[in-house]
XYZ file of N, CA, C and O in Angstrom:
848
model
N 20.749 49.529 -24.468
C 20.130 50.544 -25.315
C 20.311 50.202 -26.792
O 19.385 50.266 -27.594
N 21.551 49.836 -27.159
C 21.849 49.468 -28.537
C 21.062 48.227 -28.940
O 20.521 48.144 -30.046
N 20.996 47.257 -28.024
C 20.263 46.020 -28.305
C 18.789 46.314 -28.559
O 18.164 45.770 -29.484
N 18.228 47.226 -27.725
C 16.816 47.572 -27.881
C 16.585 48.279 -29.215
O 15.589 48.034 -29.906
N 17.527 49.167 -29.596
C 17.406 49.888 -30.858
C 17.450 48.925 -32.039
O 16.677 49.036 -32.997
N 18.363 47.941 -31.973
C 18.469 46.949 -33.045
C 17.188 46.130 -33.136
O 16.684 45.837 -34.226
N 16.644 45.770 -31.976
C 15.409 44.977 -31.959
C 14.262 45.745 -32.586
O 13.479 45.198 -33.367
N 14.157 47.042 -32.227
C 13.089 47.854 -32.803
C 13.255 48.017 -34.304
O 12.289 47.970 -35.062
N 14.490 48.211 -34.747
C 14.764 48.371 -36.173
C 14.424 47.101 -36.935
O 13.827 47.140 -38.017
N 14.799 45.950 -36.359
C 14.511 44.664 -36.991
C 13.016 44.422 -37.058
O 12.499 43.965 -38.080
N 12.314 44.754 -35.988
C 10.860 44.565 -35.964
C 10.185 45.440 -37.009
O 9.249 45.014 -37.700
N 10.674 46.677 -37.145
C 10.100 47.586 -38.140
C 10.341 47.077 -39.555
O 9.466 47.161 -40.427
N 11.535 46.524 -39.776
C 11.866 45.979 -41.100
C 10.979 44.791 -41.443
O 10.500 44.645 -42.576
N 10.756 43.936 -40.449
C 9.902 42.762 -40.672
C 8.471 43.194 -40.962
O 7.806 42.674 -41.864
N 7.985 44.173 -40.197
C 6.625 44.676 -40.402
C 6.466 45.281 -41.790
O 5.459 45.057 -42.472
N 7.474 46.042 -42.225
C 7.431 46.653 -43.549
C 7.410 45.584 -44.633
O 6.674 45.686 -45.618
N 8.223 44.539 -44.458
C 8.273 43.455 -45.441
C 6.945 42.725 -45.517
O 6.453 42.406 -46.612
N 6.347 42.471 -44.353
C 5.053 41.782 -44.328
C 3.969 42.636 -44.952
O 3.102 42.143 -45.686
N 4.004 43.937 -44.684
C 3.018 44.848 -45.264
C 3.136 44.897 -46.778
O 2.143 44.844 -47.499
N 4.373 44.971 -47.259
C 4.607 44.999 -48.706
C 4.131 43.710 -49.351
O 3.510 43.718 -50.411
N 4.424 42.581 -48.711
C 4.002 41.287 -49.246
C 2.488 41.179 -49.278
O 1.908 40.650 -50.230
N 1.834 41.699 -48.246
C 0.371 41.663 -48.199
C -0.219 42.521 -49.297
O -1.187 42.138 -49.965
N 0.375 43.695 -49.526
C -0.122 44.570 -50.577
C 0.015 43.915 -51.942
O -0.871 44.002 -52.787
N 1.128 43.234 -52.188
C 1.332 42.533 -53.449
C 0.305 41.430 -53.605
O -0.288 41.224 -54.671
N 0.085 40.670 -52.510
C -0.864 39.566 -52.560
C -2.268 40.064 -52.842
O -3.025 39.462 -53.593
N -2.641 41.205 -52.208
C -3.968 41.748 -52.412
C -4.121 42.311 -53.813
O -5.195 42.273 -54.394
N -3.046 42.862 -54.373
C -3.110 43.467 -55.698
C -3.240 42.415 -56.791
O -3.914 42.633 -57.791
N -2.606 41.273 -56.626
C -2.618 40.233 -57.641
C -3.929 39.461 -57.595
O -4.331 38.959 -56.549
N -4.609 39.381 -58.744
C -5.871 38.648 -58.816
C -5.750 37.403 -59.688
O -6.722 36.679 -59.887
N -4.559 37.153 -60.196
C -4.310 35.999 -61.048
C -2.959 36.142 -61.704
O -2.164 37.013 -61.342
N -2.709 35.297 -62.690
C -1.437 35.380 -63.397
C -1.557 34.770 -64.788
O -2.520 34.055 -65.089
N -0.589 35.083 -65.633
C -0.539 34.464 -66.958
C -0.090 33.015 -66.794
O 1.007 32.755 -66.311
N -0.956 32.084 -67.178
C -0.680 30.665 -66.957
C -0.240 29.938 -68.226
O 0.244 28.814 -68.165
N -0.414 30.571 -69.376
C 0.045 29.983 -70.634
C 0.324 31.121 -71.598
O -0.358 32.160 -71.558
N 1.310 30.939 -72.462
C 1.735 32.048 -73.309
C 2.419 31.534 -74.563
O 3.196 30.585 -74.520
N 2.090 32.185 -75.677
C 2.752 31.870 -76.942
C 2.769 33.136 -77.790
O 1.730 33.771 -77.999
N 3.936 33.546 -78.268
C 4.033 34.741 -79.087
C 4.068 36.011 -78.253
O 4.310 35.991 -77.050
N 3.805 37.149 -78.907
C 3.970 38.447 -78.259
C 2.669 38.953 -77.638
O 1.582 38.765 -78.180
N 2.801 39.598 -76.480
C 1.671 40.210 -75.794
C 2.219 41.219 -74.793
O 3.415 41.238 -74.493
N 1.328 42.049 -74.262
C 1.735 43.000 -73.238
C 0.575 43.311 -72.310
O -0.597 43.123 -72.664
N 0.925 43.757 -71.112
C -0.064 44.173 -70.128
C 0.167 45.651 -69.853
O 1.246 46.046 -69.392
N -0.830 46.471 -70.158
C -0.742 47.902 -69.899
C -1.312 48.159 -68.510
O -2.479 47.876 -68.238
N -0.479 48.692 -67.625
C -0.855 48.935 -66.228
C -0.543 50.387 -65.892
O 0.621 50.773 -65.822
N -1.592 51.185 -65.745
C -1.441 52.632 -65.567
C -0.620 53.183 -66.734
O -1.033 53.086 -67.869
N 0.580 53.702 -66.479
C 1.368 54.271 -67.569
C 2.498 53.345 -68.017
O 3.327 53.733 -68.850
N 2.506 52.119 -67.479
C 3.576 51.176 -67.807
C 3.087 50.097 -68.765
O 1.910 49.734 -68.761
N 4.007 49.590 -69.572
C 3.724 48.463 -70.452
C 4.657 47.318 -70.074
O 5.885 47.468 -70.112
N 4.065 46.190 -69.685
C 4.824 45.028 -69.270
C 4.738 43.943 -70.338
O 3.640 43.621 -70.806
N 5.883 43.421 -70.740
C 5.881 42.321 -71.699
C 5.227 41.089 -71.070
O 5.478 40.767 -69.911
N 4.375 40.428 -71.844
C 3.731 39.228 -71.345
C 4.746 38.126 -71.088
O 5.633 37.888 -71.910
N 4.634 37.467 -69.945
C 5.506 36.348 -69.621
C 4.789 35.431 -68.641
O 3.868 35.857 -67.922
N 5.194 34.191 -68.612
C 4.562 33.233 -67.718
C 4.677 33.677 -66.266
O 5.712 34.190 -65.844
N 3.594 33.489 -65.520
C 3.510 33.801 -64.090
C 3.481 35.303 -63.807
O 3.553 35.703 -62.647
N 3.359 36.140 -64.850
C 3.231 37.579 -64.604
C 1.929 37.838 -63.853
O 0.851 37.454 -64.312
N 1.986 38.485 -62.680
C 0.760 38.761 -61.919
C -0.172 39.695 -62.693
O 0.278 40.624 -63.368
N -1.465 39.433 -62.580
C -2.486 40.276 -63.199
C -3.203 41.049 -62.099
O -3.521 40.494 -61.047
N -3.469 42.336 -62.351
C -4.096 43.186 -61.363
C -5.358 43.844 -61.928
O -5.581 43.844 -63.142
N -6.166 44.391 -61.022
C -7.340 45.135 -61.454
C -6.924 46.294 -62.349
O -5.876 46.893 -62.161
N -7.760 46.580 -63.344
C -7.572 47.673 -64.291
C -6.475 47.395 -65.304
O -6.123 48.286 -66.091
N -5.921 46.193 -65.312
C -4.946 45.845 -66.341
C -5.625 45.788 -67.708
O -6.783 45.351 -67.837
N -4.893 46.203 -68.721
C -5.340 46.118 -70.105
C -4.432 45.108 -70.795
O -3.257 45.375 -71.027
N -4.971 43.941 -71.094
C -4.183 42.846 -71.661
C -4.346 42.863 -73.183
O -5.461 42.778 -73.698
N -3.221 42.956 -73.893
C -3.258 43.053 -75.342
C -2.317 42.027 -75.958
O -1.188 41.856 -75.497
N -2.783 41.363 -77.009
C -1.936 40.417 -77.730
C -1.618 40.955 -79.115
O -2.421 41.674 -79.717
N -0.423 40.593 -79.606
C -0.037 40.911 -80.966
C -0.224 39.670 -81.812
O -1.341 39.228 -82.070
N 0.900 39.073 -82.208
C 0.820 37.842 -82.981
C 0.859 36.616 -82.074
O 1.185 35.517 -82.521
N 0.520 36.804 -80.796
C 0.541 35.683 -79.849
C -0.790 35.505 -79.153
O -1.767 36.199 -79.449
N -0.821 34.565 -78.218
C -2.012 34.317 -77.424
C -1.598 33.944 -76.015
O -0.469 33.494 -75.792
N -2.501 34.111 -75.073
C -2.171 33.798 -73.692
C -3.404 33.341 -72.931
O -4.538 33.492 -73.404
N -3.159 32.789 -71.757
C -4.237 32.386 -70.860
C -3.992 33.025 -69.504
O -2.869 33.051 -69.012
N -5.054 33.556 -68.905
C -4.999 34.098 -67.552
C -5.802 33.192 -66.640
O -6.957 32.873 -66.936
N -5.188 32.790 -65.534
C -5.911 32.017 -64.524
C -6.085 32.894 -63.297
O -5.119 33.351 -62.695
N -7.342 33.141 -62.942
C -7.643 33.989 -61.796
C -7.635 33.174 -60.505
O -7.627 31.937 -60.524
N -7.651 33.872 -59.386
C -7.517 33.205 -58.093
C -8.719 32.326 -57.753
O -8.639 31.482 -56.867
N -9.848 32.501 -58.437
C -11.013 31.640 -58.204
C -11.042 30.471 -59.178
O -12.043 29.753 -59.256
N -9.939 30.290 -59.941
C -9.772 29.219 -60.918
C -10.505 29.457 -62.229
O -10.478 28.592 -63.109
N -11.188 30.576 -62.392
C -11.739 30.892 -63.704
C -10.581 31.274 -64.634
O -9.523 31.719 -64.182
N -10.778 31.053 -65.935
C -9.719 31.322 -66.905
C -10.257 32.116 -68.086
O -11.429 32.019 -68.443
N -9.365 32.889 -68.686
C -9.667 33.589 -69.929
C -8.516 33.333 -70.896
O -7.362 33.595 -70.569
N -8.857 32.814 -72.065
C -7.861 32.627 -73.119
C -8.022 33.765 -74.121
O -9.124 34.008 -74.622
N -6.939 34.457 -74.396
C -6.958 35.615 -75.291
C -6.166 35.258 -76.547
O -4.980 34.950 -76.470
N -6.831 35.278 -77.701
C -6.165 34.890 -78.937
C -5.445 36.079 -79.557
O -5.381 37.166 -78.981
N -4.909 35.874 -80.763
C -4.105 36.896 -81.424
C -4.904 38.190 -81.680
O -6.093 38.146 -81.971
N -4.194 39.324 -81.552
C -4.739 40.650 -81.882
C -6.053 40.916 -81.140
O -7.073 41.279 -81.739
N -6.018 40.717 -79.830
C -7.203 40.893 -78.995
C -6.887 41.789 -77.804
O -5.720 42.004 -77.464
N -7.960 42.291 -77.179
C -7.787 43.168 -76.023
C -8.813 42.811 -74.947
O -10.004 42.720 -75.209
N -8.321 42.599 -73.728
C -9.146 42.292 -72.568
C -8.847 43.307 -71.478
O -7.686 43.560 -71.158
N -9.896 43.884 -70.874
C -9.725 44.873 -69.811
C -10.283 44.314 -68.503
O -11.428 43.862 -68.454
N -9.453 44.322 -67.450
C -9.878 43.847 -66.135
C -10.452 45.039 -65.377
O -9.720 45.810 -64.751
N -11.753 45.226 -65.427
C -12.369 46.377 -64.763
C -12.387 46.209 -63.246
O -12.145 47.154 -62.502
N -12.693 45.005 -62.769
C -12.811 44.789 -61.326
C -12.734 43.291 -61.038
O -13.193 42.477 -61.843
N -12.157 42.942 -59.902
C -12.113 41.541 -59.492
C -11.814 41.481 -57.996
O -10.781 41.955 -57.544
N -12.745 40.907 -57.260
C -12.572 40.700 -55.828
C -13.030 39.290 -55.507
O -14.172 38.927 -55.801
N -12.150 38.490 -54.924
C -12.511 37.129 -54.530
C -12.213 36.963 -53.046
O -11.064 36.904 -52.641
N -13.287 36.899 -52.266
C -13.137 36.796 -50.817
C -13.517 35.419 -50.288
O -13.337 35.144 -49.113
N -14.050 34.556 -51.163
C -14.551 33.268 -50.713
C -15.998 33.339 -50.252
O -16.614 32.325 -49.964
N -16.544 34.568 -50.196
C -17.936 34.766 -49.792
C -18.726 35.295 -50.987
O -18.319 36.275 -51.615
N -19.853 34.671 -51.329
C -20.603 35.070 -52.523
C -20.962 36.542 -52.582
O -20.846 37.173 -53.628
N -21.390 37.102 -51.456
C -21.893 38.476 -51.468
C -20.802 39.517 -51.686
O -21.075 40.608 -52.188
N -19.571 39.189 -51.333
C -18.488 40.176 -51.412
C -17.470 39.867 -52.509
O -16.486 40.585 -52.655
N -17.703 38.809 -53.279
C -16.837 38.491 -54.415
C -17.486 39.025 -55.691
O -18.700 38.971 -55.839
N -16.661 39.540 -56.595
C -17.216 40.086 -57.832
C -16.176 40.076 -58.945
O -14.972 40.035 -58.697
N -16.677 40.117 -60.167
C -15.812 40.101 -61.352
C -16.417 40.994 -62.415
O -17.619 40.947 -62.664
N -15.595 41.810 -63.036
C -16.032 42.648 -64.151
C -14.933 42.652 -65.210
O -13.851 43.190 -64.973
N -15.217 42.043 -66.347
C -14.263 41.963 -67.447
C -14.894 42.563 -68.698
O -16.097 42.430 -68.925
N -14.058 43.207 -69.508
C -14.549 43.776 -70.755
C -13.774 43.158 -71.917
O -12.540 43.256 -71.983
N -14.498 42.493 -72.818
C -13.894 41.933 -74.024
C -13.946 43.022 -75.089
O -14.950 43.186 -75.779
N -12.877 43.776 -75.205
C -12.890 44.993 -76.022
C -12.758 44.723 -77.516
O -13.403 45.385 -78.336
N -11.916 43.752 -77.896
C -11.732 43.447 -79.310
C -11.068 42.089 -79.455
O -10.449 41.580 -78.521
N -11.210 41.500 -80.648
C -10.609 40.194 -80.892
C -11.438 39.068 -80.311
O -12.648 39.201 -80.105
N -10.776 37.943 -80.012
C -11.475 36.739 -79.551
C -10.924 36.268 -78.214
O -9.716 36.147 -78.038
N -11.829 36.002 -77.289
C -11.461 35.460 -75.981
C -12.369 34.284 -75.660
O -13.491 34.184 -76.166
N -11.864 33.389 -74.818
C -12.664 32.269 -74.328
C -12.661 32.310 -72.810
O -11.603 32.368 -72.186
N -13.846 32.282 -72.230
C -14.008 32.389 -70.786
C -14.542 31.076 -70.220
O -15.479 30.492 -70.757
N -13.922 30.612 -69.130
C -14.395 29.410 -68.439
C -14.511 29.738 -66.963
O -13.552 30.209 -66.341
N -15.684 29.517 -66.395
C -15.902 29.854 -64.994
C -15.152 28.910 -64.076
O -14.886 27.769 -64.403
N -14.822 29.410 -62.916
C -14.164 28.588 -61.897
C -15.143 28.254 -60.805
O -16.205 27.694 -61.063
N -14.831 28.646 -59.576
C -15.690 28.343 -58.436
C -16.793 29.392 -58.316
O -16.904 30.111 -57.327
N -17.645 29.460 -59.372
C -18.673 30.490 -59.381
C -19.739 30.251 -58.326
O -20.536 31.135 -58.045
N -19.772 29.060 -57.728
C -20.704 28.825 -56.633
C -20.366 29.671 -55.426
O -21.200 29.867 -54.535
N -19.139 30.189 -55.366
C -18.707 31.043 -54.263
C -18.711 32.514 -54.670
O -18.158 33.357 -53.980
N -19.346 32.792 -55.818
C -19.476 34.172 -56.279
C -20.895 34.353 -56.811
O -21.317 33.639 -57.712
N -21.652 35.292 -56.247
C -23.005 35.534 -56.715
C -23.004 35.827 -58.207
O -22.233 36.672 -58.681
N -23.879 35.149 -58.950
C -23.921 35.352 -60.398
C -24.220 36.800 -60.759
O -23.757 37.297 -61.781
N -24.979 37.470 -59.909
C -25.293 38.871 -60.178
C -24.073 39.771 -60.030
O -24.086 40.922 -60.470
N -23.013 39.238 -59.428
C -21.781 40.008 -59.247
C -20.754 39.747 -60.347
O -19.641 40.261 -60.281
N -21.122 38.920 -61.328
C -20.237 38.648 -62.463
C -20.704 39.480 -63.641
O -21.807 39.287 -64.161
N -19.884 40.412 -64.092
C -20.244 41.345 -65.150
C -19.248 41.210 -66.296
O -18.102 41.635 -66.191
N -19.679 40.589 -67.384
C -18.839 40.378 -68.561
C -19.455 41.155 -69.715
O -20.628 40.955 -70.044
N -18.664 42.022 -70.330
C -19.224 42.906 -71.342
C -18.422 42.902 -72.633
O -17.204 42.710 -72.633
N -19.147 43.132 -73.734
C -18.551 43.479 -75.019
C -19.032 44.894 -75.323
O -19.840 45.453 -74.586
N -18.574 45.513 -76.403
C -19.048 46.862 -76.711
C -20.556 46.948 -76.964
O -21.136 48.038 -76.854
N -21.211 45.808 -77.278
C -22.636 45.852 -77.637
C -23.528 44.990 -76.759
O -24.747 44.970 -76.961
N -22.979 44.267 -75.777
C -23.813 43.360 -74.995
C -23.201 43.053 -73.638
O -22.009 43.249 -73.410
N -24.060 42.537 -72.749
C -23.642 42.041 -71.443
C -23.916 40.542 -71.393
O -24.973 40.081 -71.839
N -22.972 39.775 -70.840
C -23.095 38.315 -70.800
C -23.218 37.868 -69.350
O -22.345 38.141 -68.527
N -24.319 37.189 -69.044
C -24.539 36.633 -67.711
C -24.313 35.129 -67.776
O -24.894 34.443 -68.620
N -23.472 34.598 -66.895
C -23.103 33.183 -66.948
C -23.818 32.394 -65.859
O -24.228 32.934 -64.841
N -23.961 31.089 -66.126
C -24.542 30.178 -65.149
C -23.578 29.011 -64.898
O -23.976 27.879 -64.803
N -22.292 29.331 -64.856
C -21.279 28.310 -64.630
C -20.992 27.546 -65.892
O -21.442 26.423 -66.057
N -20.266 28.155 -66.823
C -20.082 27.517 -68.121
C -18.888 28.087 -68.881
O -18.111 28.863 -68.362
N -18.808 27.698 -70.148
C -17.686 27.989 -71.018
C -18.232 28.645 -72.288
O -19.182 28.138 -72.888
N -17.644 29.759 -72.710
C -18.100 30.396 -73.943
C -16.959 31.196 -74.560
O -15.950 31.482 -73.902
N -17.142 31.550 -75.833
C -16.169 32.376 -76.533
C -16.873 33.602 -77.091
O -18.063 33.556 -77.426
N -16.136 34.697 -77.181
C -16.696 35.932 -77.724
C -15.700 36.553 -78.697
O -14.506 36.620 -78.411
N -16.210 36.988 -79.837
C -15.391 37.687 -80.826
C -15.986 39.064 -81.086
O -17.197 39.185 -81.329
N -15.163 40.090 -81.007
C -15.587 41.470 -81.238
C -14.799 42.019 -82.420
O -13.559 41.996 -82.401
N -15.511 42.516 -83.456
C -14.803 43.043 -84.620
C -14.459 44.518 -84.430
O -14.707 45.103 -83.373
N -13.901 45.135 -85.470
C -13.426 46.513 -85.370
C -14.550 47.520 -85.152
O -14.301 48.657 -84.746
N -15.792 47.111 -85.424
C -16.929 48.019 -85.274
C -17.724 47.741 -83.993
O -18.765 48.346 -83.767
N -17.222 46.801 -83.169
C -17.904 46.473 -81.927
C -18.929 45.370 -82.038
O -19.515 44.956 -81.037
N -19.193 44.881 -83.231
C -20.136 43.775 -83.426
C -19.628 42.539 -82.682
O -18.454 42.180 -82.791
N -20.518 41.891 -81.920
C -20.100 40.802 -81.045
C -20.737 39.473 -81.452
O -21.950 39.400 -81.690
N -19.925 38.450 -81.521
C -20.383 37.075 -81.703
C -20.073 36.321 -80.419
O -18.934 36.302 -79.962
N -21.105 35.710 -79.801
C -20.930 34.968 -78.560
C -21.383 33.531 -78.795
O -22.508 33.299 -79.259
N -20.524 32.563 -78.466
C -20.809 31.151 -78.719
C -20.734 30.369 -77.414
O -19.722 30.431 -76.703
N -21.780 29.619 -77.103
C -21.776 28.743 -75.938
C -20.993 27.480 -76.273
O -21.243 26.838 -77.307
N -20.048 27.095 -75.427
C -19.178 25.967 -75.702
C -19.355 24.860 -74.662
O -19.692 25.143 -73.508
N -19.133 23.605 -75.048
C -19.168 22.521 -74.062
C -17.953 22.595 -73.147
O -16.874 23.015 -73.570
N -18.145 22.211 -71.883
C -17.034 22.186 -70.956
C -16.187 20.947 -71.199
O -16.512 20.103 -72.027
N -15.071 20.826 -70.490
C -14.142 19.731 -70.726
C -14.781 18.369 -70.536
O -14.421 17.399 -71.200
N -15.738 18.266 -69.613
C -16.396 16.982 -69.371
C -17.589 16.751 -70.287
O -18.320 15.762 -70.144
N -17.814 17.658 -71.230
C -18.893 17.496 -72.192
C -20.205 18.151 -71.794
O -21.122 18.252 -72.619
N -20.331 18.598 -70.550
C -21.559 19.241 -70.115
C -21.665 20.642 -70.717
O -20.668 21.251 -71.096
N -22.898 21.117 -70.795
C -23.154 22.437 -71.370
C -23.935 23.264 -70.363
O -24.945 22.810 -69.814
N -23.467 24.469 -70.108
C -24.141 25.350 -69.164
C -25.137 26.252 -69.857
O -25.808 25.855 -70.814
N -25.190 27.482 -69.411
C -26.170 28.429 -69.938
C -25.640 29.846 -69.793
O -25.032 30.185 -68.786
N -25.853 30.671 -70.815
C -25.515 32.084 -70.725
C -26.672 32.919 -71.269
O -27.424 32.460 -72.134
N -26.798 34.110 -70.744
C -27.774 35.072 -71.244
C -27.022 36.262 -71.807
O -26.170 36.842 -71.138
N -27.332 36.604 -73.047
C -26.695 37.741 -73.708
C -27.760 38.815 -73.897
O -28.822 38.550 -74.491
N -27.499 40.012 -73.395
C -28.538 41.039 -73.421
C -27.960 42.423 -73.674
O -26.764 42.672 -73.494
N -28.831 43.323 -74.088
C -28.532 44.756 -74.190
C -29.851 45.517 -74.066
O -30.876 44.935 -73.666
N -29.856 46.780 -74.399
C -31.054 47.598 -74.220
C -32.216 47.133 -75.091
O -33.381 47.391 -74.769
N -31.919 46.425 -76.176
C -32.968 46.013 -77.113
C -33.601 44.669 -76.763
O -34.660 44.316 -77.292
N -32.977 43.879 -75.893
C -33.537 42.576 -75.553
C -32.468 41.606 -75.103
O -31.333 41.990 -74.798
N -32.838 40.332 -75.058
C -31.894 39.311 -74.594
C -32.205 37.974 -75.245
O -33.304 37.756 -75.783
N -31.225 37.071 -75.163
C -31.393 35.718 -75.657
C -30.651 34.777 -74.714
O -29.591 35.133 -74.182
N -31.201 33.588 -74.474
C -30.579 32.602 -73.598
C -30.038 31.469 -74.459
O -30.761 30.890 -75.276
N -28.764 31.166 -74.287
C -28.124 30.085 -75.030
C -27.976 28.882 -74.105
O -27.446 29.007 -72.999
N -28.445 27.712 -74.550
C -28.432 26.510 -73.703
C -27.846 25.287 -74.388
O -27.666 24.258 -73.744
N -27.561 25.377 -75.705
C -27.056 24.234 -76.458
C -25.609 24.474 -76.888
O -25.217 25.606 -77.172
N -24.840 23.401 -76.963
C -23.447 23.518 -77.400
C -23.375 24.116 -78.797
O -24.109 23.700 -79.701
N -22.540 25.132 -78.958
C -22.285 25.831 -80.212
C -23.473 26.685 -80.671
O -23.463 27.175 -81.792
N -24.451 26.855 -79.790
C -25.480 27.855 -80.073
C -24.820 29.220 -79.918
O -23.949 29.407 -79.068
N -25.241 30.179 -80.731
C -24.555 31.467 -80.735
C -25.538 32.610 -80.903
O -26.711 32.409 -81.257
N -25.050 33.812 -80.649
C -25.816 35.014 -80.911
C -24.899 36.085 -81.470
O -23.711 36.146 -81.111
N -25.459 36.896 -82.342
C -24.728 38.018 -82.928
C -25.418 39.308 -82.489
O -26.641 39.434 -82.605
N -24.622 40.251 -81.977
C -25.160 41.537 -81.527
C -24.402 42.636 -82.274
O -23.227 42.885 -81.991
N -25.089 43.279 -83.192
C -24.416 44.250 -84.058
C -24.186 45.589 -83.382
O -23.118 46.191 -83.504
N -25.220 46.076 -82.663
C -25.119 47.366 -81.976
C -25.845 47.267 -80.640
O -26.562 46.306 -80.373
N -25.689 48.280 -79.804
C -26.378 48.302 -78.520
C -27.894 48.390 -78.689
O -28.658 48.048 -77.797
N -28.346 48.852 -79.856
C -29.775 49.014 -80.112
C -30.371 47.879 -80.925
O -31.550 47.915 -81.279
N -29.560 46.863 -81.255
C -30.080 45.732 -82.027
C -30.263 44.527 -81.120
O -29.390 44.196 -80.318
N -31.398 43.862 -81.222
C -31.734 42.736 -80.353
C -30.832 41.540 -80.667
O -30.631 41.189 -81.827
N -30.267 40.905 -79.644
C -29.468 39.689 -79.886
C -30.311 38.612 -80.564
O -31.459 38.374 -80.174
N -29.770 37.976 -81.592
C -30.485 36.912 -82.295
C -29.707 35.612 -82.187
O -28.482 35.594 -82.188
N -30.441 34.521 -82.091
C -29.833 33.216 -81.856
C -29.528 32.505 -83.167
O -30.298 32.592 -84.132
N -28.400 31.791 -83.191
C -28.027 30.967 -84.334
C -27.696 29.576 -83.825
O -27.062 29.419 -82.780
N -28.138 28.562 -84.557
C -27.870 27.190 -84.147
C -26.485 26.744 -84.587
O -25.769 27.455 -85.284
N -26.114 25.542 -84.172
C -24.803 24.956 -84.464
C -24.560 24.897 -85.966
O -25.404 24.477 -86.736
N -23.386 25.355 -86.392
C -22.949 25.235 -87.778
C -21.489 24.816 -87.796
O -20.783 24.904 -86.792
N -21.021 24.347 -88.936
C -19.612 23.951 -89.057
C -18.702 25.160 -88.847
O -17.583 25.027 -88.343
N -19.212 26.355 -89.195
C -18.415 27.572 -89.002
C -18.205 27.841 -87.517
O -17.112 28.216 -87.088
N -19.245 27.620 -86.697
C -19.119 27.822 -85.270
C -18.215 26.774 -84.651
O -17.467 27.051 -83.722
N -18.281 25.541 -85.151
C -17.381 24.479 -84.686
C -15.940 24.864 -84.961
O -15.053 24.675 -84.118
N -15.699 25.445 -86.145
C -14.339 25.872 -86.480
C -13.884 26.993 -85.571
O -12.717 27.056 -85.187
N -14.811 27.863 -85.204
C -14.482 28.953 -84.285
C -14.068 28.392 -82.925
O -13.112 28.861 -82.303
N -14.776 27.360 -82.484
C -14.424 26.696 -81.222
C -13.025 26.134 -81.282
O -12.229 26.281 -80.362
N -12.692 25.470 -82.404
C -11.357 24.888 -82.549
C -10.286 25.965 -82.535
O -9.171 25.747 -82.048
N -10.630 27.162 -83.029
C -9.671 28.269 -83.087
C -9.273 28.753 -81.706
O -8.120 29.107 -81.472
N -10.206 28.756 -80.765
C -9.933 29.327 -79.443
C -9.611 28.279 -78.388
O -9.452 28.614 -77.226
N -9.509 27.023 -78.763
C -9.157 25.977 -77.801
C -7.700 26.107 -77.371
O -6.880 26.543 -78.154
């Protein structure tokens, strides 16, 4: 009788541990993969100091002070967040199946750089990247976005590590623009102002160097 009771207790403990581990695994959608200076992750009512390998979860609000960090998601996509910036993880599901995988990120303020991962396993229509004044649709590429204190957004298409250049569409209620050239950019002042395209300039090149 005692042996059976111990066996049942041990089995229950193992099941509880496995369940807890599964819940943690399901909750984590990535982690901080690089870090310099001060930052924090606001999760519900808690504030967590930024540190390497800190798990990132849905609805996290990532904020930097005088530091910067990089988040690597489970699909290998990355977001680099520079100083005095805010990134909100609205939604992220990666199942390995295009129809059921999705991503929703909000670039709330400051400067971030986004690089797609295995987007071939995620329907492009399920990737939702937003600033206060625009929505960014990606075609497997690298870009940076800067949002000022008034919500005005600057979006720059960047070359990938191998030198190739992808494509992004930046749109809002007033219209859209497609960026296809390295360092081509668009500025979106308000939700009611049409995105306008700007060609490569030394200023945009400097912006790229800032977020590398």
